[in-house]
CSV table of C-alpha atoms in Angstrom, one decimal:
chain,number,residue,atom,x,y,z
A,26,UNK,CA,-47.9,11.2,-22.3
A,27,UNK,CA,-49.4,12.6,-19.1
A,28,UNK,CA,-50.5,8.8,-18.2
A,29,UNK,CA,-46.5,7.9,-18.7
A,30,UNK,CA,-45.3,6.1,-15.2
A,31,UNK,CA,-41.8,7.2,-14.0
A,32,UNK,CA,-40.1,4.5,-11.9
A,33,UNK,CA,-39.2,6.1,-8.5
A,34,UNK,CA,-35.9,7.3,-8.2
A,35,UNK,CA,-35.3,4.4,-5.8
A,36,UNK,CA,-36.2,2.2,-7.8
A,37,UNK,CA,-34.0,3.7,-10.1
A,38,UNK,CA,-30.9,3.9,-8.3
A,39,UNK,CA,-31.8,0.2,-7.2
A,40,UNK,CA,-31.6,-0.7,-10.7
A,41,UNK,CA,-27.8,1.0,-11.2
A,42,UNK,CA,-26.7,-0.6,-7.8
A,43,UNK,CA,-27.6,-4.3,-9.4
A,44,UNK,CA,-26.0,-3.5,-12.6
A,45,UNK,CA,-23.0,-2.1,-10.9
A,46,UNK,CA,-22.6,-5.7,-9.0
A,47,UNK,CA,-22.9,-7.7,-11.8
A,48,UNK,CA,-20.5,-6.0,-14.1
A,49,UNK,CA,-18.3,-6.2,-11.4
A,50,UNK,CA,-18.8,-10.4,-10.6
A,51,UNK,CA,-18.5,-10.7,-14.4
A,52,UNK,CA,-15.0,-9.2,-14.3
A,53,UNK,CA,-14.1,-10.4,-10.8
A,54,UNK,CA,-14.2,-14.0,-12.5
A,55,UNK,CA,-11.8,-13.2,-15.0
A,56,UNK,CA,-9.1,-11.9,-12.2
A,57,UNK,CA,-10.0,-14.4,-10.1
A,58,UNK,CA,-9.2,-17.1,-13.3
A,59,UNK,CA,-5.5,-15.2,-13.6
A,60,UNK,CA,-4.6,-15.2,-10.1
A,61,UNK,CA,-5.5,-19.4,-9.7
A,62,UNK,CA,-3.5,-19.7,-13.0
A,63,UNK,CA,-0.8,-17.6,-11.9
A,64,UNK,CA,-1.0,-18.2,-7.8
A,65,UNK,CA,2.6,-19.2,-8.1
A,66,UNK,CA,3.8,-16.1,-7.9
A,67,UNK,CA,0.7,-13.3,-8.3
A,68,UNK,CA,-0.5,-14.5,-4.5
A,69,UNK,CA,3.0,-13.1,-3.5
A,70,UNK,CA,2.5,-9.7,-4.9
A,71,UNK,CA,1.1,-7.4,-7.0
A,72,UNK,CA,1.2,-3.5,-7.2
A,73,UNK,CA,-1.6,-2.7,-9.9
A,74,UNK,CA,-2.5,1.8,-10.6
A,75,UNK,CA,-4.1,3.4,-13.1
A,76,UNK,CA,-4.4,6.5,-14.3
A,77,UNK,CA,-7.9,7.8,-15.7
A,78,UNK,CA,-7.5,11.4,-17.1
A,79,UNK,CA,-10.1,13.8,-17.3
A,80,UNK,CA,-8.6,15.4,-20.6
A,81,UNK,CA,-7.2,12.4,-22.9
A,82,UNK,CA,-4.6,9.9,-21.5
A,83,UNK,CA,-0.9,11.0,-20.1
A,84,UNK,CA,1.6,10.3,-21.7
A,85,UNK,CA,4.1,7.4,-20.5
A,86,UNK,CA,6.7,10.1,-20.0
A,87,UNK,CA,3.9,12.1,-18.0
A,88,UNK,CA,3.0,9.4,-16.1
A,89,UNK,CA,6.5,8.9,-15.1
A,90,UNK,CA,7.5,12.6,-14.1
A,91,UNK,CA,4.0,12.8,-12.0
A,92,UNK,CA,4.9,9.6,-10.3
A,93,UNK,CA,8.9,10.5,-9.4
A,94,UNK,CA,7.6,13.7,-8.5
A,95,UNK,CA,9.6,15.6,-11.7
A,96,UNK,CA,12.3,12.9,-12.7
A,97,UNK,CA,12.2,11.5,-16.4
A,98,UNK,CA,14.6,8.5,-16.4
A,99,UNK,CA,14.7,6.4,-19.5
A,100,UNK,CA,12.2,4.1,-20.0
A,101,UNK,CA,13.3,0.8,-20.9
A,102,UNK,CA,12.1,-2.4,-22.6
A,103,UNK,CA,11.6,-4.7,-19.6
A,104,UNK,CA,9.4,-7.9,-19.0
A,105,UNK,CA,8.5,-8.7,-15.5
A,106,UNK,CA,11.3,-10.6,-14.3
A,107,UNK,CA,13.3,-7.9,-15.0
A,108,UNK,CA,11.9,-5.3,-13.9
A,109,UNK,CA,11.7,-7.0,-10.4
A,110,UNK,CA,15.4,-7.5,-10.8
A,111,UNK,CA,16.0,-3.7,-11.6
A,112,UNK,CA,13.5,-2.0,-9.3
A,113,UNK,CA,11.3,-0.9,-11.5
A,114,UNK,CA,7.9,-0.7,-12.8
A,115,UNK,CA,5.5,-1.6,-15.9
A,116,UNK,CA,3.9,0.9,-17.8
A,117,UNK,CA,0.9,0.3,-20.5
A,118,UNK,CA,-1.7,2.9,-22.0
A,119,UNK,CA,-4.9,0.8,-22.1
A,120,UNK,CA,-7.8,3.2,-23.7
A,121,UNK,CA,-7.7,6.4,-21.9
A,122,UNK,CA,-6.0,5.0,-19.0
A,123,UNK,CA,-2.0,4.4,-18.0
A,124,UNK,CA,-1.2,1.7,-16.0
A,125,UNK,CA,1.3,1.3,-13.6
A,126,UNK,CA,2.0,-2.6,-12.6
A,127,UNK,CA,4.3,-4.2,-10.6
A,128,UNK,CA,4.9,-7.7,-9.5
A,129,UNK,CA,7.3,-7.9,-6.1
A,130,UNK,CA,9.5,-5.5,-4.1
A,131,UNK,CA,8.7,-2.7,-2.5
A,132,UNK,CA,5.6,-0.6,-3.5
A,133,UNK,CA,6.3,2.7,-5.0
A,134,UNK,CA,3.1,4.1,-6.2
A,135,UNK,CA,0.7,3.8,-2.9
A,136,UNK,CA,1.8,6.7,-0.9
A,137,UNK,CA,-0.3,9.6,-0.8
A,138,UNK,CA,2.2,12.2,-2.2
A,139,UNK,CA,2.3,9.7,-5.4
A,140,UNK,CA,-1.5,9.1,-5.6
A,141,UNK,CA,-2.0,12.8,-5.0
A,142,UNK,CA,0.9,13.9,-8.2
A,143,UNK,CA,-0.8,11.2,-10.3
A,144,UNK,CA,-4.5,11.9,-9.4
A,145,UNK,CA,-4.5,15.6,-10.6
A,146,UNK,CA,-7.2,16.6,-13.1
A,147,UNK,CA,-7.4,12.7,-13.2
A,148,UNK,CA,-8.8,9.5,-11.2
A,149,UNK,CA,-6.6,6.6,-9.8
A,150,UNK,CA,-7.7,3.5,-9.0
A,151,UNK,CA,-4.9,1.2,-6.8
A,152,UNK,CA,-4.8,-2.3,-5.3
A,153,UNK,CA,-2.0,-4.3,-4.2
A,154,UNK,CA,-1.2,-6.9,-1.9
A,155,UNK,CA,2.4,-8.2,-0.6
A,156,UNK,CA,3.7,-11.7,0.8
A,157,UNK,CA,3.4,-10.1,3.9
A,158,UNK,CA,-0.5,-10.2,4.0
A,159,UNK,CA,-1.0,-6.3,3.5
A,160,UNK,CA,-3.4,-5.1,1.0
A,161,UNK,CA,-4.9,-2.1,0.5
A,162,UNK,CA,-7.3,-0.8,-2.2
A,163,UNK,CA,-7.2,3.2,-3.2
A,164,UNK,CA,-9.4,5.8,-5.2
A,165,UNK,CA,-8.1,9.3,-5.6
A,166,UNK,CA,-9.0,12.1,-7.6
A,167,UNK,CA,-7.9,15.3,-8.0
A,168,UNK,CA,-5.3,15.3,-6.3
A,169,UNK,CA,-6.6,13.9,-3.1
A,170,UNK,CA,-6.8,10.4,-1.9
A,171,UNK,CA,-10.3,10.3,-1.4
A,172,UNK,CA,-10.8,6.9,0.1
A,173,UNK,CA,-8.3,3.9,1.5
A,174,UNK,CA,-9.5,0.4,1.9
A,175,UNK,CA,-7.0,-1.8,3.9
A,176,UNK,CA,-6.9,-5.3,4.2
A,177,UNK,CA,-9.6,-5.1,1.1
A,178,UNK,CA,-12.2,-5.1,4.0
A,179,UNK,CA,-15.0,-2.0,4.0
A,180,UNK,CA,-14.7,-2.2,7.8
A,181,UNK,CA,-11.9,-0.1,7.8
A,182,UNK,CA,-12.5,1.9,5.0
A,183,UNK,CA,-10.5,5.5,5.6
A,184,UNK,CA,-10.1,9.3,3.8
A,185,UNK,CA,-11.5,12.3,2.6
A,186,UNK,CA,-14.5,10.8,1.0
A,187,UNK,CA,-15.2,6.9,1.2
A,188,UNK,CA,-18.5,8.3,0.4
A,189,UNK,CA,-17.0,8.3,-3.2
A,190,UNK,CA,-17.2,4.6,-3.4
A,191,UNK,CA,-20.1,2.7,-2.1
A,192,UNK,CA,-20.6,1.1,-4.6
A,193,UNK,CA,-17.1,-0.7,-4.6
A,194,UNK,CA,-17.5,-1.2,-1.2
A,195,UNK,CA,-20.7,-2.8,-1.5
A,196,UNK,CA,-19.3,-5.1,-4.6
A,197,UNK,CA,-16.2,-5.9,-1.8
A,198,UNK,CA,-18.1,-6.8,1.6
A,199,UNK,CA,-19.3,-10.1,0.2
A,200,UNK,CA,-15.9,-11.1,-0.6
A,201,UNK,CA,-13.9,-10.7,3.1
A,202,UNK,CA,-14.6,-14.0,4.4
A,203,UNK,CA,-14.1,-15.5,1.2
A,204,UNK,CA,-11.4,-17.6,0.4
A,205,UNK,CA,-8.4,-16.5,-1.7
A,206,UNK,CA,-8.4,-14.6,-3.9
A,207,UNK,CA,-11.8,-13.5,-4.2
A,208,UNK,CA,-11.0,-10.0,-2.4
A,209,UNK,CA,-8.2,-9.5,-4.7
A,210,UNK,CA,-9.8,-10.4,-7.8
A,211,UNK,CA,-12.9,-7.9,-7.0
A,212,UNK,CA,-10.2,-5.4,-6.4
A,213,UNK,CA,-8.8,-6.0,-9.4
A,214,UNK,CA,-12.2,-5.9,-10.6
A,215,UNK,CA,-12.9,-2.4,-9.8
A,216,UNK,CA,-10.1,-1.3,-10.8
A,217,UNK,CA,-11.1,-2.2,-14.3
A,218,UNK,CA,-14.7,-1.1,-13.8
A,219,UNK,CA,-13.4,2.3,-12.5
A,220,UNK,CA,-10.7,3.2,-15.5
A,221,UNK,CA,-11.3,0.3,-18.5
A,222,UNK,CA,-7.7,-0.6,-17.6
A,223,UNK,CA,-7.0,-4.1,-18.3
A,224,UNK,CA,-5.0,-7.5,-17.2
A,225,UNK,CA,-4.6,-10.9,-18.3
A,226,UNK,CA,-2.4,-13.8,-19.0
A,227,UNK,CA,-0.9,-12.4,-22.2
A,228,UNK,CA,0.2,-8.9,-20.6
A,229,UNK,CA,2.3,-10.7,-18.2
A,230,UNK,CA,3.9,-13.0,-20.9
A,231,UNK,CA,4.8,-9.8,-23.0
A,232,UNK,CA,7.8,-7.3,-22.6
A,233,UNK,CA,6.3,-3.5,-21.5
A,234,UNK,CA,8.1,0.3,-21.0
A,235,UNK,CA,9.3,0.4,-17.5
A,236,UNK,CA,11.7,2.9,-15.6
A,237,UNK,CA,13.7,2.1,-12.5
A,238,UNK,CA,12.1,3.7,-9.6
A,239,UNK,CA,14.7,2.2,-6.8
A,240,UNK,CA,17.8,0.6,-6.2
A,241,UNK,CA,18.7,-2.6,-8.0
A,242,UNK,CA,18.0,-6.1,-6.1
């Protein structure tokens, strides 16, 4: 046992850095198949959060108070069509996680008073992108946004701690220059890779809880 070699710890961390970007590729070519079969309408919008407690998963009603700051409308029956029509979002517990997801309008969840309610004794992972061109890819954590990615470019990576994700970042840099909608689909991605939260073509073909969170179109 004394003879035993012990990889250095670069080596090591080498090792978790490679592992890290290919379990990241391997799910960026799922999202990247969804948004191509979907471009119709997912390249126009798409609000995606979720919620990663540290004790259990929140409950949808939790998840709702935290995110309206105290208010517990009604959660409703909606599929996505709908919920565009209504102003409201999609809600889905997937593992430990609660997802937030909505397809077009105005984004409710990616200000930093809603990341910061939601984030407590938890991690959020966000992405979304409008018609507009804006997109923006967030990690907070108790309570704190702790790093801000606009335009899904590492260049301008901003907040308390973008220390907290190179990794992401690293998994994201290849994919700036790339053609659409390979930054969105490593967003997506990491956003899986970060909570276990999960999308695909059936979700958005099935009815989910929702709650209005604005005014009506």
């Amino acid at each position: 046992m004394g003879d035993e070699l012990v990889a250095p710890a670069a080596d090591i961390m080498f090792t978790a850095s490679m592992e890290d970007d290919l379990a990241f590729q391997h799910l960026a070519e799922h999202y990247e198949g969804l948004l191509r079969a979907r471009s119709g309408w997912l390249s126009e919008g798409l609000a995606w959060t979720a919620v990663l407690p540290v004790d259990g998963p929140l409950s949808l009603d939790e998840t709702v108070s935290r995110l309206l700051d105290g208010e517990r409308p009604p959660l409703i029956e909606m599929e996505d069509d709908e919920a565009y029509e209504e102003s409201a979002v999609l809600l889905e517990r997937t593992g430990n996680a609660t997802m937030i997801v909505q397809t077009f309008g105005k984004n409710y969840v990616w200000e930093s008073d809603a990341l910061g309610r939601l984030s407590v004794n938890a991690q959020v992972w966000h992405v979304s992108w409008e018609v507009t061109r804006n997109s923006r890819l967030i990690y907070a954590a108790h309570g704190r946004v702790l790093a801000e990615v606009p335009h899904l470019d590492p260049a301008y990576v901003r907040g308390d701690d973008p220390t907290a994700i190179e990794a992401e970042l690293t998994a994201l840099g290849p994919c700036v220059d790339a053609p659409w909608p390979a930054s969105q689909a490593m967003a997506m991605a990491i956003v899986e890779g970060g909570t276990g939260a999960h999308l695909d073509q059936d979700w958005f073909e099935r009815s989910h809880p929702a709650v209005v969170v604005g005014e009506p179109e």
